[in-house]
């Protein structure tokens, strides 16, 4: 538990207790570059699934450090090589953050950018030459004639704090979760109470397929129930009437984009709808209403215009 100062805690971004996806890779010195490159590739794939852009930063030897300068220089050179190779392959640049490394070794910090272009440091890859020495770790090399030597530890975290990453992701999506991650995937709305039995049958079929589905029945009008489901950001709202019940179908309306009141509905069989949902989940696609970046840019332009207007007044 972290003993934070009063007032320092805030939501999920600053908590007293958190989970960390910290991994420790033990390898030979000549394997460092390949292992670090593998860590970056892993991080790139994970952040790509969540639709995050990111920047890379090399943090070098701080003023207070452990170990020999020659070892630090070799470690930093290895990380530079990995970053240069990545920049050549991806076309992305990296920046130098001098003197901000850990006391036990240099590190690569990864900063993700959310929909509002705010930067958050989450992932990190750190080299550690000190713990193997302090724990007197040794391994026997493949060549029997070589002396027994010490490994290198690579500290790797992709999410960092799982709670903090979740908070960043919530703000990034604005509650409009992609289907594969959404806690509210489908809401079934019957136009009359007599159709709730059929809706429960459809819900059971979707639930058996691994989907989060709710039936929103009751005495309220259909329009009010649809409005309630829209406010809860269900990915899909399914309306069921007599025609749909007779044809084993549903009337599907996707979640509208921000500011859009009307969306096109379509009639589809339950089996085809399940197949479409499964395909969307398997692709890890961004939601159809994911206009996060465009909305952020529009907000920035609007804020700039408001500031200019205030200055004129």
Coordinates of N, CA and C in Angstrom, one line a residue, residues 18 38 49 72 105 114 145 185 190 201 204 238 258 275 288:
X18 N -2.2 -0.9 -6.2 CA -2.4 -1.1 -7.6 C -1.7 -2.4 -8.1
X38 N 12.1 -7.2 -29.0 CA 10.9 -8.1 -28.8 C 9.9 -7.4 -27.9
X49 N -3.9 -2.4 -30.6 CA -5.2 -3.0 -30.4 C -6.1 -1.9 -29.7
X72 N 27.5 1.1 -18.1 CA 26.4 2.0 -18.4 C 26.5 2.4 -19.9
X105 N 20.2 1.2 -14.0 CA 20.4 1.0 -15.4 C 19.6 1.9 -16.3
X114 N -3.6 10.1 -25.6 CA -5.0 9.7 -25.7 C -5.7 10.6 -26.7
X145 N 34.3 -23.9 -22.4 CA 35.6 -23.3 -22.0 C 35.4 -21.9 -21.5
X185 N -22.7 -4.6 -24.6 CA -22.5 -4.8 -26.0 C -23.8 -4.7 -26.8
X190 N -37.9 -4.8 -26.7 CA -39.2 -5.2 -27.3 C -40.2 -4.0 -27.4
X201 N -35.2 -15.3 -25.3 CA -34.7 -16.4 -26.1 C -33.5 -15.9 -26.9
X204 N -30.5 -15.2 -24.6 CA -29.9 -16.5 -24.2 C -29.0 -17.0 -25.3
X238 N -31.1 -3.3 -30.2 CA -31.9 -4.2 -31.1 C -33.3 -4.1 -30.7
X258 N -21.1 10.8 -31.9 CA -21.4 11.9 -31.1 C -22.0 13.1 -31.9
X275 N -23.0 -13.7 -36.2 CA -21.8 -13.8 -37.0 C -21.1 -12.5 -37.2
X288 N -17.6 1.8 -34.7 CA -18.0 2.5 -35.9 C -18.1 4.0 -35.5

